[in-house]
PDB file of C-alpha atoms and ligand atoms in Angstrom:
ATOM      1  CA  MET A1278      -4.253 -11.507  -6.089  1.00 84.00           C
ATOM      2  CA  GLY A1279      -0.694 -11.042  -4.877  1.00 96.00           C
ATOM      3  CA  ILE A1280       0.092  -8.208  -2.537  1.00 98.00           C
ATOM      4  CA  VAL A1281       3.345  -6.281  -2.938  1.00 98.00           C
ATOM      5  CA  VAL A1282       4.345  -3.679  -0.359  1.00 99.00           C
ATOM      6  CA  GLY A1283       6.637  -0.717  -0.900  1.00 99.00           C
ATOM      7  CA  ALA A1284       8.227   1.929   1.312  1.00 99.00           C
ATOM      8  CA  ALA A1285       8.318   5.664   0.565  1.00 98.00           C
ATOM      9  CA  ILE A1286      11.274   6.311   2.863  1.00 98.00           C
ATOM     10  CA  ILE A1287      11.758   9.988   3.674  1.00 98.00           C
ATOM     11  CA  SER A1288      14.862  11.507   5.238  1.00 98.00           C
ATOM     12  CA  ASP A1289      15.808  15.183   5.350  1.00 97.00           C
ATOM     13  CA  GLY A1290      12.938  15.936   3.011  1.00 96.00           C
ATOM     14  CA  ARG A1291      14.139  13.482   0.364  1.00 98.00           C
ATOM     15  CA  LEU A1292      12.567  10.297  -0.983  1.00 98.00           C
ATOM     16  CA  LEU A1293      14.601   7.119  -1.342  1.00 98.00           C
ATOM     17  CA  ALA A1294      14.349   5.533  -4.791  1.00 99.00           C
ATOM     18  CA  ALA A1295      15.869   2.139  -5.610  1.00 99.00           C
ATOM     19  CA  GLN A1296      16.918   0.858  -9.024  1.00 98.00           C
ATOM     20  CA  ARG A1297      15.883  -2.725  -9.739  1.00 98.00           C
ATOM     21  CA  ALA A1298      18.515  -5.263 -10.719  1.00 98.00           C
ATOM     22  CA  ALA A1299      16.088  -8.016 -11.758  1.00 96.00           C
ATOM     23  CA  PRO A1300      14.179  -9.466 -13.524  1.00 97.00           C
ATOM     24  CA  ALA A1301      15.565  -8.406 -16.895  1.00 97.00           C
ATOM     25  CA  GLU A1302      12.352  -6.697 -18.018  1.00 96.00           C
ATOM     26  CA  LEU A1303      12.332  -4.474 -14.925  1.00 97.00           C
ATOM     27  CA  ALA A1304      16.101  -4.022 -14.456  1.00 97.00           C
ATOM     28  CA  GLY A1305      17.166  -0.393 -14.537  1.00 98.00           C
ATOM     29  CA  GLY A1306      13.732   0.859 -13.525  1.00 98.00           C
ATOM     30  CA  TRP A1307      13.275   2.668 -10.214  1.00 98.00           C
ATOM     31  CA  GLU A1308      10.880   1.632  -7.478  1.00 98.00           C
ATOM     32  CA  PHE A1309       9.859   1.932  -3.876  1.00 99.00           C
ATOM     33  CA  PRO A1310      11.869  -0.772  -2.130  1.00 99.00           C
ATOM     34  CA  GLY A1311       9.772  -3.687  -0.926  1.00 98.00           C
ATOM     35  CA  GLY A1312       8.383  -6.970  -2.140  1.00 98.00           C
ATOM     36  CA  LYS A1313       5.782  -9.674  -1.836  1.00 98.00           C
ATOM     37  CA  VAL A1314       3.862 -10.297   1.345  1.00 98.00           C
ATOM     38  CA  HIS A1315       4.464 -13.842   2.584  1.00 98.00           C
ATOM     39  CA  HIS A1316       1.775 -16.123   3.966  1.00 97.00           C
ATOM     40  CA  GLY A1317       1.299 -15.563   7.663  1.00 97.00           C
ATOM     41  CA  GLU A1318       2.656 -12.021   7.857  1.00 98.00           C
ATOM     42  CA  THR A1319       0.844  -8.715   7.793  1.00 98.00           C
ATOM     43  CA  ASP A1320       1.544  -6.126   5.113  1.00 98.00           C
ATOM     44  CA  GLU A1321       3.387  -4.015   7.656  1.00 98.00           C
ATOM     45  CA  GLU A1322       5.520  -6.940   8.860  1.00 98.00           C
ATOM     46  CA  ALA A1323       6.395  -7.748   5.256  1.00 98.00           C
ATOM     47  CA  LEU A1324       7.458  -4.193   4.531  1.00 99.00           C
ATOM     48  CA  ILE A1325       9.662  -3.988   7.601  1.00 98.00           C
ATOM     49  CA  ARG A1326      11.236  -7.349   6.655  1.00 98.00           C
ATOM     50  CA  GLU A1327      11.812  -6.281   3.052  1.00 98.00           C
ATOM     51  CA  CYS A1328      13.491  -3.027   4.088  1.00 99.00           C
ATOM     52  CA  GLN A1329      15.771  -4.999   6.374  1.00 98.00           C
ATOM     53  CA  GLU A1330      16.626  -7.511   3.646  1.00 98.00           C
ATOM     54  CA  GLU A1331      17.001  -5.095   0.747  1.00 98.00           C
ATOM     55  CA  LEU A1332      18.450  -2.035   2.462  1.00 99.00           C
ATOM     56  CA  GLY A1333      19.806  -3.266   5.787  1.00 98.00           C
ATOM     57  CA  VAL A1334      17.715  -0.810   7.786  1.00 98.00           C
ATOM     58  CA  VAL A1335      14.969  -0.853  10.364  1.00 98.00           C
ATOM     59  CA  VAL A1336      12.076   1.366   9.337  1.00 98.00           C
ATOM     60  CA  SER A1337       9.125   2.805  11.172  1.00 98.00           C
ATOM     61  CA  LEU A1338       5.977   3.029   9.067  1.00 98.00           C
ATOM     62  CA  GLY A1339       3.794   6.110   8.840  1.00 98.00           C
ATOM     63  CA  GLU A1340       0.808   7.077   6.737  1.00 98.00           C
ATOM     64  CA  ARG A1341      -0.319   4.916   3.836  1.00 98.00           C
ATOM     65  CA  VAL A1342      -0.004   6.374   0.337  1.00 98.00           C
ATOM     66  CA  GLY A1343      -3.387   5.879  -1.307  1.00 98.00           C
ATOM     67  CA  GLY A1344      -4.965   2.446  -1.589  1.00 98.00           C
ATOM     68  CA  ASP A1345      -4.269  -0.538  -3.820  1.00 98.00           C
ATOM     69  CA  TRP A1346      -2.203   0.420  -6.867  1.00 98.00           C
ATOM     70  CA  PRO A1347      -2.507  -2.104  -9.724  1.00 98.00           C
ATOM     71  CA  LEU A1348       0.619  -3.999 -10.827  1.00 97.00           C
ATOM     72  CA  GLY A1349      -0.485  -5.850 -13.927  1.00 92.00           C
ATOM     73  CA  ASP A1350      -3.465  -8.196 -13.687  1.00 94.00           C
ATOM     74  CA  ASP A1351      -2.524 -10.250 -10.665  1.00 96.00           C
ATOM     75  CA  MET A1352      -0.760  -8.017  -8.125  1.00 98.00           C
ATOM     76  CA  VAL A1353      -1.426  -4.809  -6.251  1.00 98.00           C
ATOM     77  CA  LEU A1354       1.097  -2.458  -4.694  1.00 98.00           C
ATOM     78  CA  ARG A1355       0.509  -0.992  -1.231  1.00 98.00           C
ATOM     79  CA  VAL A1356       2.832   1.808  -0.140  1.00 98.00           C
ATOM     80  CA  TRP A1357       3.544   3.407   3.223  1.00 98.00           C
ATOM     81  CA  PHE A1358       5.642   6.390   4.159  1.00 98.00           C
ATOM     82  CA  ALA A1359       8.527   5.305   6.342  1.00 98.00           C
ATOM     83  CA  THR A1360      11.489   6.651   8.244  1.00 98.00           C
ATOM     84  CA  VAL A1361      14.755   4.911   9.054  1.00 98.00           C
ATOM     85  CA  VAL A1362      15.144   4.235  12.744  1.00 98.00           C
ATOM     86  CA  ALA A1363      18.342   2.151  12.597  1.00 98.00           C
ATOM     87  CA  GLY A1364      21.083   1.828  10.010  1.00 98.00           C
ATOM     88  CA  THR A1365      21.829   3.546   6.725  1.00 98.00           C
ATOM     89  CA  PRO A1366      20.277   2.217   3.509  1.00 98.00           C
ATOM     90  CA  VAL A1367      22.632   0.325   1.228  1.00 98.00           C
ATOM     91  CA  ALA A1368      21.741  -1.361  -2.061  1.00 98.00           C
ATOM     92  CA  ARG A1369      21.905  -5.046  -1.092  1.00 98.00           C
ATOM     93  CA  GLU A1370      19.650  -6.191  -3.926  1.00 98.00           C
ATOM     94  CA  HIS A1371      19.302  -3.069  -6.066  1.00 98.00           C
ATOM     95  CA  LEU A1372      21.671  -1.583  -8.639  1.00 98.00           C
ATOM     96  CA  ALA A1373      21.649   1.821  -6.973  1.00 98.00           C
ATOM     97  CA  LEU A1374      19.866   4.048  -4.483  1.00 99.00           C
ATOM     98  CA  ARG A1375      19.099   7.741  -4.799  1.00 98.00           C
ATOM     99  CA  TRP A1376      17.725  10.283  -2.343  1.00 98.00           C
ATOM    100  CA  LEU A1377      15.474  12.489  -4.465  1.00 98.00           C
ATOM    101  CA  ALA A1378      14.699  16.056  -3.421  1.00 97.00           C
ATOM    102  CA  PRO A1379      11.110  17.202  -4.037  1.00 96.00           C
ATOM    103  CA  ASP A1380      12.107  18.834  -7.325  1.00 96.00           C
ATOM    104  CA  GLU A1381      13.926  15.664  -8.444  1.00 98.00           C
ATOM    105  CA  LEU A1382      11.128  13.167  -7.885  1.00 98.00           C
ATOM    106  CA  PHE A1383      10.649  12.522 -11.588  1.00 98.00           C
ATOM    107  CA  ASP A1384      14.327  12.560 -12.550  1.00 98.00           C
ATOM    108  CA  VAL A1385      14.531   8.748 -12.573  1.00 98.00           C
ATOM    109  CA  PRO A1386      12.599   6.345 -14.827  1.00 98.00           C
ATOM    110  CA  TRP A1387      10.134   4.895 -12.303  1.00 98.00           C
ATOM    111  CA  LEU A1388       8.549   1.528 -12.997  1.00 98.00           C
ATOM    112  CA  PRO A1389       5.167   2.111 -14.643  1.00 98.00           C
ATOM    113  CA  GLY A1390       3.338   0.688 -11.635  1.00 98.00           C
ATOM    114  CA  ASP A1391       5.185   2.944  -9.193  1.00 98.00           C
ATOM    115  CA  LEU A1392       4.865   6.192 -11.155  1.00 98.00           C
ATOM    116  CA  PRO A1393       1.298   7.067 -10.099  1.00 98.00           C
ATOM    117  CA  VAL A1394       2.312   6.421  -6.504  1.00 98.00           C
ATOM    118  CA  VAL A1395       5.181   8.898  -6.861  1.00 98.00           C
ATOM    119  CA  ARG A1396       2.667  11.461  -8.075  1.00 98.00           C
ATOM    120  CA  ARG A1397       0.597  10.846  -4.948  1.00 98.00           C
ATOM    121  CA  VAL A1398       3.700  11.065  -2.757  1.00 98.00           C
ATOM    122  CA  ARG A1399       4.458  14.406  -4.400  1.00 97.00           C
ATOM    123  CA  GLN A1400       0.985  15.634  -3.456  1.00 97.00           C
ATOM    124  CA  MET A1401       1.272  14.429   0.143  1.00 97.00           C
ATOM    125  CA  LEU A1402       4.851  15.577   0.731  1.00 95.00           C
ATOM    126  CA  PRO A1403       4.262  19.242   1.732  1.00 89.00           C
ATOM    127  CA  ASP A1404       1.870  18.190   4.498  1.00 91.00           C
ATOM    128  CA  LEU A1405       4.162  15.400   5.586  1.00 91.00           C
ATOM    129  CA  LEU A1406       7.147  17.740   5.793  1.00 89.00           C
ATOM    130  CA  GLY A1407       5.109  20.423   7.535  1.00 87.00           C
ATOM    131  CA  LEU A1408       5.471  22.800   4.592  1.00 80.00           C
ATOM    132  CA  SER A1409       2.785  24.676   2.740  1.00 67.00           C
ATOM    133  CA  GLU A1410       2.682  25.194  -0.976  1.00 55.00           C
TER     134      GLU A1410
HETATM  135  N1  LIG B2711       7.163  -4.336  -7.799  1.00 63.92           N
HETATM  136  C1  LIG B2711       6.831  -3.121  -8.295  1.00 63.92           C
HETATM  137  N2  LIG B2711       7.053  -2.013  -7.602  1.00 63.92           N
HETATM  138  C2  LIG B2711       7.621  -2.078  -6.362  1.00 63.92           C
HETATM  139  C3  LIG B2711       7.979  -3.348  -5.827  1.00 63.92           C
HETATM  140  C4  LIG B2711       8.608  -3.454  -4.474  1.00 63.92           C
HETATM  141  C5  LIG B2711       7.724  -4.466  -6.587  1.00 63.92           C
HETATM  142  N3  LIG B2711       7.819  -0.939  -5.669  1.00 63.92           N
HETATM  143  C6  LIG B2711       6.907  -5.559  -8.582  1.00 63.92           C
HETATM  144  C7  LIG B2711       8.159  -6.148  -9.151  1.00 63.92           C
HETATM  145  C8  LIG B2711       7.873  -7.610  -9.142  1.00 63.92           C
HETATM  146  C9  LIG B2711       6.893  -7.819  -7.990  1.00 63.92           C
HETATM  147  O1  LIG B2711       6.336  -6.531  -7.730  1.00 63.92           O
HETATM  148  O2  LIG B2711       7.190  -7.949 -10.348  1.00 63.92           O
HETATM  149  C10 LIG B2711       7.504  -8.413  -6.740  1.00 63.92           C
HETATM  150  O3  LIG B2711       8.531  -7.567  -6.270  1.00 63.92           O
HETATM  151  P1  LIG B2711       9.863  -8.175  -5.592  1.00 63.92           P
HETATM  152  O4  LIG B2711       9.409  -9.108  -4.511  1.00 63.92           O
HETATM  153  O5  LIG B2711      10.608  -8.875  -6.692  1.00 63.92           O
HETATM  154  O6  LIG B2711      10.585  -6.954  -5.074  1.00 63.92           O
HETATM  155 MG1  LIG B2712      11.937  -6.337  -3.690  1.00 63.92          MG
END
């Protein structure tokens, strides 16, 4: 079972969404930036590495978003909230980036595997931002 990690990066109350460039069947879909955990690294190390590689930023990880989210039959997605502690995200490997306000979270076509995670992020966001609904 492959483990894929993703970052729900929050800044100024907005969530960073990234549009995949590849492979062809996923291109154009939006995701939490991240990628596969390599042998010998922890999930958290992998996520920090992926954010550096894909976005050019250093992130600090916060609370986990739910548990293992299925990605097909052979991978699971694990997502953490994160904040940027150095740099400004740029799309090094993605087609585009967008900072989505809470009322824009579903304005992009999320990858099917990421969509339920976005719903959970939506539920957790008020607490995270110190707001009440
Ligand atoms: N994937 C799905 N949602 C995500 C991420 C980061 C990745 N938020 C899927 C796409 C690929 C696989 O996991 O099928 C590995 O991702 P990557 O290493 O190509 O980013
Ligand atoms: Mg990736």
